[in-house]
Amino acid sequence: MNVPLSRLFDYLPPRDDVAPAVGCRVLVPFGRRHQVGLVLEHSAESSLPPGKIRRCDAAIDEAALISATDLRLIRFTSDYYHHPIGEVVAAALPALLRQGKALHPTVETIAVSDLGQSRDAAALARRAPKQAELLEFLVDAGGNGVDADRLTEELPNWRRVARALFEKGYIARSELRTEDFDETLASARADSLVLNEDQQKAVAILRASDHFGAYLLDGVTGSGKTEIYLQRMRDVIEQGKQVLVLAPEIGLTPQLVARLRDRLGIEPALFHSGLTDTERLTAWRAARGGTAHLLVGTRSAVFTPLKNPGLIVVDEEHDHSFKQQEGLRYSARDLAIVRAKHLDVPVILGSATPTLEMLQHCREGKYKHIRLPVRAGSAEPPIMRLVDTIRAPAADGISEPLREAIHAHLGSAGQALIFLNRRGFAPTLICASCGHIAGCDRCDSRLTVHAHSNQLRCHHCGACRSLDTRCGECGEVVKPLGEGTQRLEEALRAQFPEHSIMRVDSDSTKRKGAMHEVLEQATEGDADILVGTQMLSKGHHFPKLSLVGIVNADQGLFGTDFRSAERMAQSIVQVAGRAGRESRRGEVLIQTAFPEHPFWSTLITGGYSRVAAEALAEREVTRWPPFTRLALLRSAAHRHGDALGFLEIAKRSVADRADESLRILGPVDAPMARRAGRYRAQLLLQSSDRQALQNLLRELRPALEQEPMARKVRWSIDVDPIELF
Ligand code: ADP
Ligand code: ZN
């Protein structure tokens, strides 16, 4: 059941006494309500006295909806992330199934009969205008009829009116099974490319086994990783098996989907947040029934049932969107690996900037490391150059050398991408006289200036108010400080008036379909200058793009998180990788106030792999992951003392159970101690022994659920956290 409790509930079979199979849904009484539950096991005994066990109302499915192997993944997820199993089941099921709807729902369709067609329309309109209206609507809709939901939308009271028409035999009702997924397409586009030597080797390694193995495909941007997936996917699909592809945010990667569809010649079943509930169920059913061979989805698609699994691919393995940051805090990448093991199929993890976790697995020989050190075809790697913003100050974010480079590239039919990972107009509103900074009332954060809408917004809690013109403290004039993408866009428009400029960030692409349009224009080369956040850096291929400018690269140089260097290198290398992907060599200009910082020489001379190797060596010494394991306990409360107090209790409970492999850090205030009106605190547990940490959490969770203080706070356990706040 979808309830936040870490336990199972016992029920007797429904009246007819046949126990529904494990993996079936059942309707059960729960408290005073009725809920949909999933049968997880059969048992001959119960800790409840016989008279106390309630009976299931009914079985919803005739046969198991979820197979034993998929239940195994659900159990694993609940155990590993210490999260109530009912909520894991809920995450694994499409909404309609969660609500107890049938796996094959039928659609009620209303159509006009022959008799209805030959009626005397004028007479009916005189006697019963409402009936005439409904009949008219159905006649206009054509022979296939209209589904009842649509009728309700168009003519809310149609059922009352329809009764008379049914009696006269003018209209008829039918129940049709919902349409099934059809993946057939005209044909695949033949491959024209010949794989280069590195690619051929990679494909050969991947083809060597159909059994479990984790393969890290570590190839620089544009090295032809996608071509390699395509080859391997084709083998698997030709054997009649299914491929599951997990990709970061599918809205951001329409190019990947189009390429797969084109080259494999089948329609992929997609799983992403833009689907309706019915579409999602249709795709889920097609995966479960084996009619869809190619399944492409974001994070939660890792739970998609597969009838004939053959291969799992995780594209852009390093991407943070694979980790869910609320509720069930799972990593879809890590679960994909576990699942591949359960299913005994290979899993390919691709990235130009692999995480240190994956690299370390390769070093230990657990995963196979496949490297593609050069770009495929004739494209050369982009040239990186630093611009010292102390010597060449930036006006509105753009330094003179960057401005000249933009001119030069646009002048020779190139395209430029200006990257700044900060949306809005300016990150700060400051008083020129007293230095007061506009802050959020509910968070410990500054408000961002949004000039177009004349607002100040908090990017943490969503609070929003009109833009001040005067300081709230001293009444003097205030001004925006620093740059966001809107300000950059404005500055570029002023400096390049005759060029087309397109901004891409979550503000500019809110409208449905907007991202798709933007990417299309960028790909066609209709926009001369693209300015935007990391939305622009993810896997895109813009053929004309020759220059990348990174406006404020310093944000991560002095980060406090142990992952700062890794993150920063990933973000720079990914965005730089958009430059020069075809014939023309790319150029990347990085603006920094700290050109002497050793990070830069490591990155520029050694690339991502050198940054990663150095960061790994450092983590080994400082004992951070992947050399140790982390779990983060978070709490939030309206009272500061409650948030910390709860974690003090948790700490004592941990200390009682801990062995010497465990280090307890905290509790301390979260780096942003107040957010959306709640105080936040955290307790970090670090251990060199994964199993010991797991065992401890297994006892801790139920103990904390019993704790009276737990009712005063919102708390969670985050296993393998990627954000330490
Ligand atoms: P990645 O996924 O590593 O970024 P892609 O597979 O998207 O790389 O390939 C980058 C570009 O290089 C694409 O335009 C692709 O068609 C092209 N490409 C890939 N392999 C080859 C090859 N062997 N010969 C020529 N071009 C190639
Ligand atoms: Zn706020």
mmCIF file of C-alpha atoms and ligand atoms in Angstrom, residues 440-445 447 458-463 674-677, ligand 2:
data_model
loop_
_atom_site.group_PDB
_atom_site.id
_atom_site.type_symbol
_atom_site.label_atom_id
_atom_site.label_comp_id
_atom_site.label_asym_id
_atom_site.label_seq_id
_atom_site.Cartn_x
_atom_site.Cartn_y
_atom_site.Cartn_z
ATOM 1 C CA CYS A 440 13.915 36.189 1.027
ATOM 2 C CA ASP A 441 11.702 36.353 4.131
ATOM 3 C CA ARG A 442 11.311 32.587 4.240
ATOM 4 C CA CYS A 443 14.818 31.419 3.269
ATOM 5 C CA ASP A 444 18.405 32.326 4.057
ATOM 6 C CA SER A 445 18.927 33.431 0.495
ATOM 7 C CA LEU A 447 16.339 37.345 -4.128
ATOM 8 C CA CYS A 458 13.474 33.426 -4.611
ATOM 9 C CA HIS A 459 14.865 30.494 -6.565
ATOM 10 C CA HIS A 460 14.627 28.294 -3.493
ATOM 11 C CA CYS A 461 11.039 28.613 -2.328
ATOM 12 C CA GLY A 462 9.453 30.333 -5.323
ATOM 13 C CA ALA A 463 8.468 33.458 -3.337
ATOM 14 C CA ARG A 674 16.184 28.198 6.588
ATOM 15 C CA ARG A 675 14.208 27.431 3.489
ATOM 16 C CA ALA A 676 10.537 28.120 2.786
ATOM 17 C CA GLY A 677 10.059 29.013 6.434
HETATM 18 ZN ZN ZN B 2 12.712 31.796 -0.429
#
